[in-house]
mmCIF file of C-alpha atoms in Angstrom:
data_model
loop_
_atom_site.group_PDB
_atom_site.id
_atom_site.type_symbol
_atom_site.label_atom_id
_atom_site.label_comp_id
_atom_site.label_asym_id
_atom_site.label_seq_id
_atom_site.Cartn_x
_atom_site.Cartn_y
_atom_site.Cartn_z
ATOM 1 C CA UNK Q 1 0.000 0.000 0.000
ATOM 2 C CA UNK Q 2 1.557 3.210 -1.116
ATOM 3 C CA UNK Q 3 1.049 6.277 1.009
ATOM 4 C CA UNK Q 4 0.522 9.626 -0.546
ATOM 5 C CA UNK Q 5 3.479 11.753 0.330
ATOM 6 C CA UNK Q 6 2.824 15.424 0.303
ATOM 7 C CA UNK Q 7 5.778 17.446 -0.716
ATOM 8 C CA UNK Q 8 6.645 20.307 1.558
ATOM 9 C CA UNK Q 9 6.444 23.612 -0.225
ATOM 10 C CA UNK Q 10 9.806 24.862 -1.328
ATOM 11 C CA UNK Q 11 10.920 27.651 0.908
ATOM 12 C CA UNK Q 12 12.128 30.827 -0.638
ATOM 13 C CA UNK Q 13 15.593 32.012 0.278
ATOM 14 C CA UNK Q 14 15.499 34.391 3.203
ATOM 15 C CA UNK Q 15 15.355 37.924 1.968
ATOM 16 C CA UNK Q 16 16.942 40.582 4.052
ATOM 17 C CA UNK Q 17 13.998 42.858 4.624
ATOM 18 C CA UNK Q 18 14.957 46.411 5.336
ATOM 19 C CA UNK Q 19 13.541 47.791 8.542
ATOM 20 C CA UNK Q 20 11.332 50.796 7.988
ATOM 21 C CA UNK Q 21 12.696 53.980 9.562
ATOM 22 C CA UNK Q 22 9.711 54.302 11.912
ATOM 23 C CA UNK Q 23 10.177 50.712 13.147
ATOM 24 C CA UNK Q 24 13.920 51.252 13.475
ATOM 25 C CA UNK Q 25 13.450 54.386 15.590
ATOM 26 C CA UNK Q 26 10.911 52.597 17.772
ATOM 27 C CA UNK Q 27 13.274 49.685 18.378
ATOM 28 C CA UNK Q 28 16.167 52.082 18.966
ATOM 29 C CA UNK Q 29 14.132 53.948 21.566
ATOM 30 C CA UNK Q 30 13.494 50.695 23.425
ATOM 31 C CA UNK Q 31 17.183 49.836 23.338
ATOM 32 C CA UNK Q 32 18.068 53.290 24.671
ATOM 33 C CA UNK Q 33 15.675 52.693 27.567
ATOM 34 C CA UNK Q 34 17.514 49.427 28.302
ATOM 35 C CA UNK Q 35 20.856 51.270 28.266
ATOM 36 C CA UNK Q 36 19.515 53.803 30.758
ATOM 37 C CA UNK Q 37 18.358 50.907 32.968
ATOM 38 C CA UNK Q 38 21.877 49.451 32.701
ATOM 39 C CA UNK Q 39 23.320 52.827 33.645
ATOM 40 C CA UNK Q 40 21.116 53.073 36.743
ATOM 41 C CA UNK Q 41 22.027 49.498 37.760
ATOM 42 C CA UNK Q 42 25.746 50.253 37.354
ATOM 43 C CA UNK Q 43 25.412 53.349 39.554
ATOM 44 C CA UNK Q 44 23.205 51.734 42.204
ATOM 45 C CA UNK Q 45 25.302 48.587 42.579
ATOM 46 C CA UNK Q 46 28.751 50.133 42.043
ATOM 47 C CA UNK Q 47 29.383 47.905 39.030
ATOM 48 C CA UNK Q 48 32.559 48.366 36.950
ATOM 49 C CA UNK Q 49 32.260 47.649 33.212
ATOM 50 C CA UNK Q 50 34.995 47.907 30.596
ATOM 51 C CA UNK Q 51 34.014 47.522 26.953
ATOM 52 C CA UNK Q 52 36.729 47.159 24.320
ATOM 53 C CA UNK Q 53 35.965 47.830 20.653
ATOM 54 C CA UNK Q 54 38.520 46.667 18.100
ATOM 55 C CA UNK Q 55 38.248 46.183 14.382
ATOM 56 C CA UNK Q 56 39.412 47.316 10.998
ATOM 57 C CA UNK Q 57 39.342 50.977 10.013
ATOM 58 C CA UNK Q 58 35.836 51.802 8.842
ATOM 59 C CA UNK Q 59 34.239 48.800 10.557
ATOM 60 C CA UNK Q 60 31.927 50.983 12.629
ATOM 61 C CA UNK Q 61 33.623 51.234 16.018
ATOM 62 C CA UNK Q 62 33.000 54.964 16.350
ATOM 63 C CA UNK Q 63 29.415 54.737 15.128
ATOM 64 C CA UNK Q 64 28.642 51.891 17.507
ATOM 65 C CA UNK Q 65 30.165 53.781 20.430
ATOM 66 C CA UNK Q 66 28.200 56.897 19.489
ATOM 67 C CA UNK Q 67 24.973 54.871 19.385
ATOM 68 C CA UNK Q 68 25.736 53.436 22.835
ATOM 69 C CA UNK Q 69 26.570 56.746 24.463
ATOM 70 C CA UNK Q 70 24.157 59.234 22.893
ATOM 71 C CA UNK Q 71 21.386 58.742 25.481
ATOM 72 C CA UNK Q 72 23.366 58.025 28.660
ATOM 73 C CA UNK Q 73 25.269 60.149 31.144
ATOM 74 C CA UNK Q 74 28.913 60.990 30.392
ATOM 75 C CA UNK Q 75 29.438 60.807 34.153
ATOM 76 C CA UNK Q 76 28.763 57.071 33.989
ATOM 77 C CA UNK Q 77 29.721 56.152 30.400
ATOM 78 C CA UNK Q 78 33.211 57.331 29.497
ATOM 79 C CA UNK Q 79 34.910 56.827 26.131
ATOM 80 C CA UNK Q 80 38.680 56.373 25.953
ATOM 81 C CA UNK Q 81 40.350 56.868 22.572
ATOM 82 C CA UNK Q 82 44.047 57.254 23.240
ATOM 83 C CA UNK Q 83 46.336 58.968 20.722
ATOM 84 C CA UNK Q 84 49.657 57.488 19.653
ATOM 85 C CA UNK Q 85 51.892 56.919 22.686
ATOM 86 C CA UNK Q 86 54.251 59.677 23.764
ATOM 87 C CA UNK Q 87 57.984 59.032 24.073
ATOM 88 C CA UNK Q 88 57.503 58.670 27.825
ATOM 89 C CA UNK Q 89 54.681 56.135 27.358
ATOM 90 C CA UNK Q 90 56.810 54.185 24.879
ATOM 91 C CA UNK Q 91 59.390 53.728 27.651
ATOM 92 C CA UNK Q 92 56.823 52.355 30.130
ATOM 93 C CA UNK Q 93 55.384 48.896 30.577
ATOM 94 C CA UNK Q 94 53.149 48.438 27.527
ATOM 95 C CA UNK Q 95 49.730 48.200 29.249
ATOM 96 C CA UNK Q 96 50.581 50.944 31.746
ATOM 97 C CA UNK Q 97 48.994 53.717 29.679
ATOM 98 C CA UNK Q 98 45.642 51.902 29.640
ATOM 99 C CA UNK Q 99 45.366 51.032 33.341
ATOM 100 C CA UNK Q 100 44.521 54.556 34.646
ATOM 101 C CA UNK Q 101 41.464 54.585 32.375
ATOM 102 C CA UNK Q 102 39.857 51.426 33.761
ATOM 103 C CA UNK Q 103 36.488 51.965 35.475
ATOM 104 C CA UNK Q 104 35.868 52.668 39.123
ATOM 105 C CA UNK Q 105 32.635 51.636 40.843
ATOM 106 C CA UNK Q 106 29.595 52.980 39.024
ATOM 107 C CA UNK Q 107 31.353 53.500 35.684
ATOM 108 C CA UNK Q 108 31.249 52.071 32.194
ATOM 109 C CA UNK Q 109 34.440 52.721 30.243
ATOM 110 C CA UNK Q 110 34.450 52.139 26.500
ATOM 111 C CA UNK Q 111 37.798 51.806 24.743
ATOM 112 C CA UNK Q 112 37.825 52.861 21.093
ATOM 113 C CA UNK Q 113 40.817 50.628 20.353
ATOM 114 C CA UNK Q 114 42.839 49.309 23.239
ATOM 115 C CA UNK Q 115 45.891 47.397 24.340
ATOM 116 C CA UNK Q 116 45.197 45.095 21.395
ATOM 117 C CA UNK Q 117 46.865 47.717 19.199
ATOM 118 C CA UNK Q 118 50.081 45.828 19.981
ATOM 119 C CA UNK Q 119 48.869 42.682 18.215
ATOM 120 C CA UNK Q 120 47.016 44.578 15.489
ATOM 121 C CA UNK Q 121 48.020 47.965 14.130
ATOM 122 C CA UNK Q 122 51.454 48.086 15.763
ATOM 123 C CA UNK Q 123 52.364 44.626 14.450
ATOM 124 C CA UNK Q 124 51.050 45.259 10.945
ATOM 125 C CA UNK Q 125 52.670 48.680 10.645
ATOM 126 C CA UNK Q 126 56.031 47.572 12.061
ATOM 127 C CA UNK Q 127 55.855 49.715 15.225
ATOM 128 C CA UNK Q 128 56.920 46.800 17.388
ATOM 129 C CA UNK Q 129 59.046 43.692 17.059
ATOM 130 C CA UNK Q 130 57.846 40.106 16.671
ATOM 131 C CA UNK Q 131 59.217 39.468 20.157
ATOM 132 C CA UNK Q 132 57.130 42.326 21.581
ATOM 133 C CA UNK Q 133 54.006 40.919 19.940
ATOM 134 C CA UNK Q 134 54.751 37.434 21.285
ATOM 135 C CA UNK Q 135 55.318 38.896 24.749
ATOM 136 C CA UNK Q 136 52.057 40.824 24.558
ATOM 137 C CA UNK Q 137 50.090 37.738 23.481
ATOM 138 C CA UNK Q 138 51.579 35.800 26.392
ATOM 139 C CA UNK Q 139 50.955 38.580 28.931
ATOM 140 C CA UNK Q 140 47.528 39.897 27.846
ATOM 141 C CA UNK Q 141 45.473 37.014 29.303
ATOM 142 C CA UNK Q 142 47.150 37.498 32.703
ATOM 143 C CA UNK Q 143 46.557 41.260 32.652
ATOM 144 C CA UNK Q 144 42.934 40.719 31.701
ATOM 145 C CA UNK Q 145 42.588 38.080 34.429
ATOM 146 C CA UNK Q 146 43.824 40.696 36.938
ATOM 147 C CA UNK Q 147 41.314 43.222 35.566
ATOM 148 C CA UNK Q 148 38.444 40.737 35.895
ATOM 149 C CA UNK Q 149 39.622 39.566 39.318
ATOM 150 C CA UNK Q 150 39.412 43.188 40.501
ATOM 151 C CA UNK Q 151 35.666 43.093 39.809
ATOM 152 C CA UNK Q 152 35.573 44.625 36.322
ATOM 153 C CA UNK Q 153 33.147 43.121 33.817
ATOM 154 C CA UNK Q 154 35.289 43.004 30.665
ATOM 155 C CA UNK Q 155 33.507 42.837 27.312
ATOM 156 C CA UNK Q 156 35.505 42.688 24.068
ATOM 157 C CA UNK Q 157 34.115 43.176 20.571
ATOM 158 C CA UNK Q 158 35.736 42.860 17.164
ATOM 159 C CA UNK Q 159 33.917 44.624 14.314
ATOM 160 C CA UNK Q 160 34.662 43.369 10.811
ATOM 161 C CA UNK Q 161 34.074 44.930 7.424
ATOM 162 C CA UNK Q 162 34.590 43.569 3.910
ATOM 163 C CA UNK Q 163 37.336 45.057 1.733
ATOM 164 C CA UNK Q 164 34.680 46.522 -0.571
ATOM 165 C CA UNK Q 165 32.748 48.146 2.265
ATOM 166 C CA UNK Q 166 35.934 49.459 3.843
ATOM 167 C CA UNK Q 167 36.860 51.078 0.529
ATOM 168 C CA UNK Q 168 33.409 52.647 0.268
ATOM 169 C CA UNK Q 169 33.570 54.003 3.814
ATOM 170 C CA UNK Q 170 37.093 55.386 3.493
ATOM 171 C CA UNK Q 171 36.157 57.092 0.201
ATOM 172 C CA UNK Q 172 33.104 58.583 1.935
ATOM 173 C CA UNK Q 173 35.399 60.039 4.592
ATOM 174 C CA UNK Q 174 37.541 61.649 1.906
ATOM 175 C CA UNK Q 175 34.527 63.145 0.098
ATOM 176 C CA UNK Q 176 32.576 64.362 3.144
ATOM 177 C CA UNK Q 177 33.985 67.391 4.961
ATOM 178 C CA UNK Q 178 32.134 66.289 8.103
ATOM 179 C CA UNK Q 179 33.964 62.950 8.155
ATOM 180 C CA UNK Q 180 37.447 63.887 6.946
ATOM 181 C CA UNK Q 181 38.651 64.153 10.559
ATOM 182 C CA UNK Q 182 38.085 60.385 10.863
ATOM 183 C CA UNK Q 183 40.673 59.685 8.158
ATOM 184 C CA UNK Q 184 44.286 59.530 9.277
ATOM 185 C CA UNK Q 185 47.476 58.882 7.336
ATOM 186 C CA UNK Q 186 47.659 55.589 9.255
ATOM 187 C CA UNK Q 187 44.276 54.539 7.807
ATOM 188 C CA UNK Q 188 45.611 54.948 4.292
ATOM 189 C CA UNK Q 189 48.839 53.074 5.056
ATOM 190 C CA UNK Q 190 47.065 50.174 6.777
ATOM 191 C CA UNK Q 191 44.453 50.013 3.996
ATOM 192 C CA UNK Q 192 47.056 48.532 1.666
ATOM 193 C CA UNK Q 193 47.895 45.842 4.247
ATOM 194 C CA UNK Q 194 44.486 44.188 4.544
ATOM 195 C CA UNK Q 195 45.761 40.624 4.743
ATOM 196 C CA UNK Q 196 48.590 41.449 7.141
#
């Protein structure tokens, strides 16, 4: 006796539906409310949070940080974007320049790039030796363990971007007078070293 087998309808490939602006703004508002709740929890409980954003140039680190901080208090959420190290800082223990910026109770500190520069930009651009990179990679987990053991909630994010999208975003920075400040000579040098 043969059973009738009904064929399941073929499913269409998932289409990436664009969110309507009204729906986006509504969802964004809800997320901002959640960030404010987080802020109040951090203050009330004396929580220490450190968020590290790393990623390629043009991957959206700055935009993500702006979205996180636009509706919260700068007294609680603090952004750290350190410039190139001074000669004095170059003579210090590598992570030393980052430690004073770690959060105290009731603070959220967001690093726009961090100590991982040693294994990323500095390595790729030849600002440090292979031995220094190896030493950093060996030491970093212990430093981070000490940070976490001191009660800091450490969150680390890597933002990625395709070569095509990076090109588009860097060109947009060149063409837009409001964004040109985001483009540095280092961006252009590292752009040619994608695979490094």
